[in-house]
mmCIF file with all atom_site columns, C-alpha atoms in Angstrom:
data_model
loop_
_atom_site.group_PDB
_atom_site.id
_atom_site.type_symbol
_atom_site.label_atom_id
_atom_site.label_alt_id
_atom_site.label_comp_id
_atom_site.label_asym_id
_atom_site.label_entity_id
_atom_site.label_seq_id
_atom_site.pdbx_PDB_ins_code
_atom_site.Cartn_x
_atom_site.Cartn_y
_atom_site.Cartn_z
_atom_site.occupancy
_atom_site.B_iso_or_equiv
_atom_site.pdbx_formal_charge
_atom_site.auth_seq_id
_atom_site.auth_comp_id
_atom_site.auth_asym_id
_atom_site.auth_atom_id
_atom_site.pdbx_PDB_model_num
ATOM 1   C CA . MET A 1 1   ? 0.000   0.000  0.000   1.00 0.00 ? 1   MET A CA 1
ATOM 2   C CA . LEU A 1 2   ? 1.315   3.433  -0.930  1.00 0.00 ? 2   LEU A CA 1
ATOM 3   C CA . GLU A 1 3   ? 1.801   6.122  1.716   1.00 0.00 ? 3   GLU A CA 1
ATOM 4   C CA . ASP A 1 4   ? -0.910  8.745  2.211   1.00 0.00 ? 4   ASP A CA 1
ATOM 5   C CA . ASP A 1 5   ? 1.233   11.550 0.785   1.00 0.00 ? 5   ASP A CA 1
ATOM 6   C CA . VAL A 1 6   ? 1.715   9.615  -2.457  1.00 0.00 ? 6   VAL A CA 1
ATOM 7   C CA . LEU A 1 7   ? -2.012  8.985  -2.742  1.00 0.00 ? 7   LEU A CA 1
ATOM 8   C CA . HIS A 1 8   ? -2.593  12.688 -2.072  1.00 0.00 ? 8   HIS A CA 1
ATOM 9   C CA . LEU A 1 9   ? -0.186  13.561 -4.907  1.00 0.00 ? 9   LEU A CA 1
ATOM 10  C CA . ALA A 1 10  ? -2.145  11.190 -7.149  1.00 0.00 ? 10  ALA A CA 1
ATOM 11  C CA . GLN A 1 11  ? -5.379  12.955 -6.207  1.00 0.00 ? 11  GLN A CA 1
ATOM 12  C CA . ILE A 1 12  ? -3.898  16.373 -6.983  1.00 0.00 ? 12  ILE A CA 1
ATOM 13  C CA . THR A 1 13  ? -2.545  15.045 -10.295 1.00 0.00 ? 13  THR A CA 1
ATOM 14  C CA . ILE A 1 14  ? -5.971  13.702 -11.293 1.00 0.00 ? 14  ILE A CA 1
ATOM 15  C CA . GLU A 1 15  ? -7.634  16.980 -10.284 1.00 0.00 ? 15  GLU A CA 1
ATOM 16  C CA . GLN A 1 16  ? -5.157  18.958 -12.407 1.00 0.00 ? 16  GLN A CA 1
ATOM 17  C CA . LEU A 1 17  ? -5.571  16.649 -15.387 1.00 0.00 ? 17  LEU A CA 1
ATOM 18  C CA . ILE A 1 18  ? -9.363  16.907 -15.211 1.00 0.00 ? 18  ILE A CA 1
ATOM 19  C CA . ALA A 1 19  ? -9.228  20.690 -14.784 1.00 0.00 ? 19  ALA A CA 1
ATOM 20  C CA . LYS A 1 20  ? -7.065  20.928 -17.913 1.00 0.00 ? 20  LYS A CA 1
ATOM 21  C CA . GLN A 1 21  ? -9.175  18.350 -19.788 1.00 0.00 ? 21  GLN A CA 1
ATOM 22  C CA . ALA A 1 22  ? -6.020  16.307 -20.201 1.00 0.00 ? 22  ALA A CA 1
ATOM 23  C CA . THR A 1 23  ? -5.283  12.598 -20.176 1.00 0.00 ? 23  THR A CA 1
ATOM 24  C CA . ILE A 1 24  ? -2.268  10.635 -19.000 1.00 0.00 ? 24  ILE A CA 1
ATOM 25  C CA . ALA A 1 25  ? -0.567  7.375  -19.922 1.00 0.00 ? 25  ALA A CA 1
ATOM 26  C CA . THR A 1 26  ? 2.137   5.711  -17.859 1.00 0.00 ? 26  THR A CA 1
ATOM 27  C CA . ALA A 1 27  ? 5.113   3.666  -19.055 1.00 0.00 ? 27  ALA A CA 1
ATOM 28  C CA . GLU A 1 28  ? 6.605   1.785  -16.144 1.00 0.00 ? 28  GLU A CA 1
ATOM 29  C CA . SER A 1 29  ? 9.487   -0.564 -15.677 1.00 0.00 ? 29  SER A CA 1
ATOM 30  C CA . CYS A 1 30  ? 10.857  -0.603 -12.115 1.00 0.00 ? 30  CYS A CA 1
ATOM 31  C CA . THR A 1 31  ? 7.496   0.340  -10.579 1.00 0.00 ? 31  THR A CA 1
ATOM 32  C CA . GLY A 1 32  ? 5.548   -2.390 -12.346 1.00 0.00 ? 32  GLY A CA 1
ATOM 33  C CA . GLY A 1 33  ? 2.327   -0.379 -12.568 1.00 0.00 ? 33  GLY A CA 1
ATOM 34  C CA . LEU A 1 34  ? 2.423   1.431  -9.220  1.00 0.00 ? 34  LEU A CA 1
ATOM 35  C CA . ILE A 1 35  ? 2.085   4.868  -10.830 1.00 0.00 ? 35  ILE A CA 1
ATOM 36  C CA . ALA A 1 36  ? -1.030  3.821  -12.736 1.00 0.00 ? 36  ALA A CA 1
ATOM 37  C CA . GLY A 1 37  ? -2.261  2.131  -9.562  1.00 0.00 ? 37  GLY A CA 1
ATOM 38  C CA . ALA A 1 38  ? -1.831  5.339  -7.553  1.00 0.00 ? 38  ALA A CA 1
ATOM 39  C CA . LEU A 1 39  ? -3.613  7.400  -10.189 1.00 0.00 ? 39  LEU A CA 1
ATOM 40  C CA . THR A 1 40  ? -6.502  4.962  -10.542 1.00 0.00 ? 40  THR A CA 1
ATOM 41  C CA . SER A 1 41  ? -6.967  4.793  -6.770  1.00 0.00 ? 41  SER A CA 1
ATOM 42  C CA . VAL A 1 42  ? -8.546  8.256  -7.079  1.00 0.00 ? 42  VAL A CA 1
ATOM 43  C CA . PRO A 1 43  ? -12.331 8.201  -7.592  1.00 0.00 ? 43  PRO A CA 1
ATOM 44  C CA . GLY A 1 44  ? -13.187 9.682  -10.993 1.00 0.00 ? 44  GLY A CA 1
ATOM 45  C CA . SER A 1 45  ? -9.724  9.018  -12.393 1.00 0.00 ? 45  SER A CA 1
ATOM 46  C CA . SER A 1 46  ? -11.253 7.412  -15.487 1.00 0.00 ? 46  SER A CA 1
ATOM 47  C CA . GLU A 1 47  ? -11.831 10.958 -16.761 1.00 0.00 ? 47  GLU A CA 1
ATOM 48  C CA . ALA A 1 48  ? -8.072  11.466 -17.001 1.00 0.00 ? 48  ALA A CA 1
ATOM 49  C CA . VAL A 1 49  ? -6.242  8.127  -17.074 1.00 0.00 ? 49  VAL A CA 1
ATOM 50  C CA . PHE A 1 50  ? -5.858  6.593  -20.522 1.00 0.00 ? 50  PHE A CA 1
ATOM 51  C CA . GLY A 1 51  ? -3.988  3.590  -19.151 1.00 0.00 ? 51  GLY A CA 1
ATOM 52  C CA . GLY A 1 52  ? -0.551  2.255  -18.495 1.00 0.00 ? 52  GLY A CA 1
ATOM 53  C CA . TYR A 1 53  ? 2.153   0.163  -20.070 1.00 0.00 ? 53  TYR A CA 1
ATOM 54  C CA . VAL A 1 54  ? 4.136   -2.113 -17.762 1.00 0.00 ? 54  VAL A CA 1
ATOM 55  C CA . THR A 1 55  ? 7.269   -2.741 -19.793 1.00 0.00 ? 55  THR A CA 1
ATOM 56  C CA . TYR A 1 56  ? 9.517   -4.604 -17.436 1.00 0.00 ? 56  TYR A CA 1
ATOM 57  C CA . SER A 1 57  ? 11.549  -6.414 -20.085 1.00 0.00 ? 57  SER A CA 1
ATOM 58  C CA . ASN A 1 58  ? 13.513  -4.874 -22.933 1.00 0.00 ? 58  ASN A CA 1
ATOM 59  C CA . GLU A 1 59  ? 11.309  -6.782 -25.379 1.00 0.00 ? 59  GLU A CA 1
ATOM 60  C CA . ALA A 1 60  ? 8.201   -5.183 -23.877 1.00 0.00 ? 60  ALA A CA 1
ATOM 61  C CA . LYS A 1 61  ? 9.755   -1.722 -24.175 1.00 0.00 ? 61  LYS A CA 1
ATOM 62  C CA . THR A 1 62  ? 10.371  -2.373 -27.863 1.00 0.00 ? 62  THR A CA 1
ATOM 63  C CA . GLN A 1 63  ? 7.108   -4.150 -28.703 1.00 0.00 ? 63  GLN A CA 1
ATOM 64  C CA . MET A 1 64  ? 4.701   -2.020 -26.668 1.00 0.00 ? 64  MET A CA 1
ATOM 65  C CA . LEU A 1 65  ? 6.329   1.413  -26.809 1.00 0.00 ? 65  LEU A CA 1
ATOM 66  C CA . GLY A 1 66  ? 8.546   1.304  -29.876 1.00 0.00 ? 66  GLY A CA 1
ATOM 67  C CA . VAL A 1 67  ? 11.792  1.842  -27.968 1.00 0.00 ? 67  VAL A CA 1
ATOM 68  C CA . PRO A 1 68  ? 14.528  1.228  -30.567 1.00 0.00 ? 68  PRO A CA 1
ATOM 69  C CA . VAL A 1 69  ? 16.516  -1.949 -29.964 1.00 0.00 ? 69  VAL A CA 1
ATOM 70  C CA . HIS A 1 70  ? 19.749  -0.068 -30.666 1.00 0.00 ? 70  HIS A CA 1
ATOM 71  C CA . LEU A 1 71  ? 19.079  2.267  -27.712 1.00 0.00 ? 71  LEU A CA 1
ATOM 72  C CA . LEU A 1 72  ? 18.655  -0.648 -25.370 1.00 0.00 ? 72  LEU A CA 1
ATOM 73  C CA . GLU A 1 73  ? 21.840  -2.243 -26.717 1.00 0.00 ? 73  GLU A CA 1
ATOM 74  C CA . ASP A 1 74  ? 23.887  0.975  -26.794 1.00 0.00 ? 74  ASP A CA 1
ATOM 75  C CA . VAL A 1 75  ? 22.935  2.713  -23.531 1.00 0.00 ? 75  VAL A CA 1
ATOM 76  C CA . GLY A 1 76  ? 20.891  0.131  -21.619 1.00 0.00 ? 76  GLY A CA 1
ATOM 77  C CA . ALA A 1 77  ? 17.351  0.179  -20.303 1.00 0.00 ? 77  ALA A CA 1
ATOM 78  C CA . VAL A 1 78  ? 18.253  2.387  -17.343 1.00 0.00 ? 78  VAL A CA 1
ATOM 79  C CA . SER A 1 79  ? 19.146  5.581  -19.190 1.00 0.00 ? 79  SER A CA 1
ATOM 80  C CA . LYS A 1 80  ? 17.898  9.012  -20.135 1.00 0.00 ? 80  LYS A CA 1
ATOM 81  C CA . GLU A 1 81  ? 17.489  7.968  -23.750 1.00 0.00 ? 81  GLU A CA 1
ATOM 82  C CA . VAL A 1 82  ? 15.313  4.958  -22.953 1.00 0.00 ? 82  VAL A CA 1
ATOM 83  C CA . ALA A 1 83  ? 13.204  6.841  -20.386 1.00 0.00 ? 83  ALA A CA 1
ATOM 84  C CA . CYS A 1 84  ? 12.496  9.544  -22.983 1.00 0.00 ? 84  CYS A CA 1
ATOM 85  C CA . ALA A 1 85  ? 11.761  6.958  -25.691 1.00 0.00 ? 85  ALA A CA 1
ATOM 86  C CA . MET A 1 86  ? 9.357   5.194  -23.318 1.00 0.00 ? 86  MET A CA 1
ATOM 87  C CA . ALA A 1 87  ? 7.527   8.428  -22.489 1.00 0.00 ? 87  ALA A CA 1
ATOM 88  C CA . GLU A 1 88  ? 7.385   9.523  -26.121 1.00 0.00 ? 88  GLU A CA 1
ATOM 89  C CA . GLY A 1 89  ? 6.163   6.090  -27.210 1.00 0.00 ? 89  GLY A CA 1
ATOM 90  C CA . ALA A 1 90  ? 3.444   5.956  -24.546 1.00 0.00 ? 90  ALA A CA 1
ATOM 91  C CA . GLN A 1 91  ? 2.221   9.439  -25.432 1.00 0.00 ? 91  GLN A CA 1
ATOM 92  C CA . ARG A 1 92  ? 2.291   8.788  -29.174 1.00 0.00 ? 92  ARG A CA 1
ATOM 93  C CA . ILE A 1 93  ? 0.668   5.340  -29.082 1.00 0.00 ? 93  ILE A CA 1
ATOM 94  C CA . SER A 1 94  ? -2.008  6.221  -26.516 1.00 0.00 ? 94  SER A CA 1
ATOM 95  C CA . GLY A 1 95  ? -2.819  9.661  -27.814 1.00 0.00 ? 95  GLY A CA 1
ATOM 96  C CA . ALA A 1 96  ? -2.855  10.879 -24.209 1.00 0.00 ? 96  ALA A CA 1
ATOM 97  C CA . THR A 1 97  ? -2.093  14.522 -23.547 1.00 0.00 ? 97  THR A CA 1
ATOM 98  C CA . ILE A 1 98  ? 0.877   13.656 -21.345 1.00 0.00 ? 98  ILE A CA 1
ATOM 99  C CA . SER A 1 99  ? 2.819   10.568 -20.377 1.00 0.00 ? 99  SER A CA 1
ATOM 100 C CA . VAL A 1 100 ? 5.261   9.685  -17.656 1.00 0.00 ? 100 VAL A CA 1
ATOM 101 C CA . ALA A 1 101 ? 7.888   6.949  -17.845 1.00 0.00 ? 101 ALA A CA 1
ATOM 102 C CA . VAL A 1 102 ? 10.242  5.407  -15.311 1.00 0.00 ? 102 VAL A CA 1
ATOM 103 C CA . THR A 1 103 ? 13.093  2.952  -15.701 1.00 0.00 ? 103 THR A CA 1
ATOM 104 C CA . GLY A 1 104 ? 15.513  2.053  -12.960 1.00 0.00 ? 104 GLY A CA 1
ATOM 105 C CA . ILE A 1 105 ? 17.120  -0.462 -10.656 1.00 0.00 ? 105 ILE A CA 1
ATOM 106 C CA . ALA A 1 106 ? 15.012  -1.061 -7.550  1.00 0.00 ? 106 ALA A CA 1
ATOM 107 C CA . GLY A 1 107 ? 17.296  -3.768 -6.172  1.00 0.00 ? 107 GLY A CA 1
ATOM 108 C CA . PRO A 1 108 ? 18.412  -5.449 -4.145  1.00 0.00 ? 108 PRO A CA 1
ATOM 109 C CA . GLY A 1 109 ? 20.509  -6.841 -7.023  1.00 0.00 ? 109 GLY A CA 1
ATOM 110 C CA . GLY A 1 110 ? 21.098  -5.782 -10.592 1.00 0.00 ? 110 GLY A CA 1
ATOM 111 C CA . GLY A 1 111 ? 23.223  -2.732 -9.965  1.00 0.00 ? 111 GLY A CA 1
ATOM 112 C CA . SER A 1 112 ? 26.708  -1.924 -11.197 1.00 0.00 ? 112 SER A CA 1
ATOM 113 C CA . PRO A 1 113 ? 29.240  0.831  -10.438 1.00 0.00 ? 113 PRO A CA 1
ATOM 114 C CA . GLU A 1 114 ? 27.922  2.803  -13.449 1.00 0.00 ? 114 GLU A CA 1
ATOM 115 C CA . LYS A 1 115 ? 24.256  2.090  -12.677 1.00 0.00 ? 115 LYS A CA 1
ATOM 116 C CA . PRO A 1 116 ? 23.857  1.405  -8.961  1.00 0.00 ? 116 PRO A CA 1
ATOM 117 C CA . VAL A 1 117 ? 20.808  0.049  -7.184  1.00 0.00 ? 117 VAL A CA 1
ATOM 118 C CA . GLY A 1 118 ? 18.451  2.961  -6.589  1.00 0.00 ? 118 GLY A CA 1
ATOM 119 C CA . LEU A 1 119 ? 19.195  4.731  -9.895  1.00 0.00 ? 119 LEU A CA 1
ATOM 120 C CA . VAL A 1 120 ? 15.967  5.770  -11.645 1.00 0.00 ? 120 VAL A CA 1
ATOM 121 C CA . HIS A 1 121 ? 15.417  7.778  -14.828 1.00 0.00 ? 121 HIS A CA 1
ATOM 122 C CA . PHE A 1 122 ? 12.135  9.672  -15.249 1.00 0.00 ? 122 PHE A CA 1
ATOM 123 C CA . ALA A 1 123 ? 10.647  11.279 -18.360 1.00 0.00 ? 123 ALA A CA 1
ATOM 124 C CA . CYS A 1 124 ? 7.455   13.087 -19.300 1.00 0.00 ? 124 CYS A CA 1
ATOM 125 C CA . ALA A 1 125 ? 6.269   13.637 -22.852 1.00 0.00 ? 125 ALA A CA 1
ATOM 126 C CA . ASP A 1 126 ? 3.573   15.813 -24.349 1.00 0.00 ? 126 ASP A CA 1
ATOM 127 C CA . GLU A 1 127 ? 3.017   17.797 -27.533 1.00 0.00 ? 127 GLU A CA 1
ATOM 128 C CA . ASP A 1 128 ? 5.892   20.103 -26.556 1.00 0.00 ? 128 ASP A CA 1
ATOM 129 C CA . GLY A 1 129 ? 8.421   17.250 -26.398 1.00 0.00 ? 129 GLY A CA 1
ATOM 130 C CA . SER A 1 130 ? 9.910   15.418 -23.468 1.00 0.00 ? 130 SER A CA 1
ATOM 131 C CA . CYS A 1 131 ? 11.738  16.263 -20.270 1.00 0.00 ? 131 CYS A CA 1
ATOM 132 C CA . HIS A 1 132 ? 13.972  14.084 -18.137 1.00 0.00 ? 132 HIS A CA 1
ATOM 133 C CA . ILE A 1 133 ? 15.253  13.905 -14.577 1.00 0.00 ? 133 ILE A CA 1
ATOM 134 C CA . VAL A 1 134 ? 17.340  11.291 -12.797 1.00 0.00 ? 134 VAL A CA 1
ATOM 135 C CA . ARG A 1 135 ? 17.463  10.345 -9.127  1.00 0.00 ? 135 ARG A CA 1
ATOM 136 C CA . ASN A 1 136 ? 19.612  7.967  -7.116  1.00 0.00 ? 136 ASN A CA 1
ATOM 137 C CA . PHE A 1 137 ? 17.741  6.536  -4.153  1.00 0.00 ? 137 PHE A CA 1
ATOM 138 C CA . LYS A 1 138 ? 20.777  4.820  -2.663  1.00 0.00 ? 138 LYS A CA 1
ATOM 139 C CA . GLU A 1 139 ? 20.474  3.412  0.821   1.00 0.00 ? 139 GLU A CA 1
ATOM 140 C CA . MET A 1 140 ? 16.801  2.537  0.239   1.00 0.00 ? 140 MET A CA 1
ATOM 141 C CA . GLU A 1 141 ? 15.189  -0.880 0.194   1.00 0.00 ? 141 GLU A CA 1
ATOM 142 C CA . ARG A 1 142 ? 13.377  -2.108 -2.935  1.00 0.00 ? 142 ARG A CA 1
ATOM 143 C CA . ASP A 1 143 ? 9.896   -1.112 -1.779  1.00 0.00 ? 143 ASP A CA 1
ATOM 144 C CA . GLU A 1 144 ? 11.166  2.320  -0.738  1.00 0.00 ? 144 GLU A CA 1
ATOM 145 C CA . VAL A 1 145 ? 12.805  2.886  -4.131  1.00 0.00 ? 145 VAL A CA 1
ATOM 146 C CA . ARG A 1 146 ? 9.573   1.956  -5.891  1.00 0.00 ? 146 ARG A CA 1
ATOM 147 C CA . GLU A 1 147 ? 7.424   4.191  -3.687  1.00 0.00 ? 147 GLU A CA 1
ATOM 148 C CA . GLU A 1 148 ? 9.800   7.139  -3.952  1.00 0.00 ? 148 GLU A CA 1
ATOM 149 C CA . THR A 1 149 ? 9.795   6.631  -7.725  1.00 0.00 ? 149 THR A CA 1
ATOM 150 C CA . VAL A 1 150 ? 6.003   7.000  -7.762  1.00 0.00 ? 150 VAL A CA 1
ATOM 151 C CA . ARG A 1 151 ? 6.276   10.144 -5.615  1.00 0.00 ? 151 ARG A CA 1
ATOM 152 C CA . VAL A 1 152 ? 8.860   11.750 -7.918  1.00 0.00 ? 152 VAL A CA 1
ATOM 153 C CA . ALA A 1 153 ? 6.992   10.704 -11.087 1.00 0.00 ? 153 ALA A CA 1
ATOM 154 C CA . LEU A 1 154 ? 3.754   12.330 -9.916  1.00 0.00 ? 154 LEU A CA 1
ATOM 155 C CA . THR A 1 155 ? 5.646   15.458 -8.871  1.00 0.00 ? 155 THR A CA 1
ATOM 156 C CA . LEU A 1 156 ? 7.241   15.597 -12.338 1.00 0.00 ? 156 LEU A CA 1
ATOM 157 C CA . VAL A 1 157 ? 3.828   15.291 -14.008 1.00 0.00 ? 157 VAL A CA 1
ATOM 158 C CA . LEU A 1 158 ? 2.452   18.110 -11.861 1.00 0.00 ? 158 LEU A CA 1
ATOM 159 C CA . ALA A 1 159 ? 5.437   20.321 -12.698 1.00 0.00 ? 159 ALA A CA 1
ATOM 160 C CA . ARG A 1 160 ? 4.993   19.596 -16.403 1.00 0.00 ? 160 ARG A CA 1
ATOM 161 C CA . LEU A 1 161 ? 1.263   20.332 -16.222 1.00 0.00 ? 161 LEU A CA 1
ATOM 162 C CA . ASP A 1 162 ? 1.973   23.643 -14.483 1.00 0.00 ? 162 ASP A CA 1
ATOM 163 C CA . GLN A 1 163 ? 4.171   24.680 -17.419 1.00 0.00 ? 163 GLN A CA 1
ATOM 164 C CA . ARG A 1 164 ? 1.437   23.887 -19.932 1.00 0.00 ? 164 ARG A CA 1
ATOM 165 C CA . HIS A 1 165 ? -1.394  26.148 -20.922 1.00 0.00 ? 165 HIS A CA 1
ATOM 166 C CA . LEU A 1 166 ? -4.060  23.654 -21.869 1.00 0.00 ? 166 LEU A CA 1
ATOM 167 C CA . PRO A 1 167 ? -7.628  24.771 -22.592 1.00 0.00 ? 167 PRO A CA 1
#
């Protein structure tokens, strides 16, 4: 179960989307659908949530979102380039107003010196293009990394919505 502050962020996000007559799609790897789950926990969220893509494997990222195989081979799934490609693919394929994507290493294994456990890349995409941020949630357990990823993703969506002047 997600913390109350995360669910409150989801409620604010849904309210903002509805107020702007906007829709959202999620593209999730390390969170496995938690962002979509947080958003859809809000009553009335069907007015704003298109849906979500859980693309845990590289094959799913390619097949469902159109992430180029060469990106995955060249820079790896946990990268700015792949996060942006995931967000852009989700927004393009769904037709949603905005999308958010996350790809990272929740742990406890799977990390490396270049890409440690807790490293997460975030991206949002809309008609104006995409934006990216990266966070390293080192010293956190798997569930904490996943929850903090949801928190940051919703905050990124809200920031992106605030920059937009939708009807």
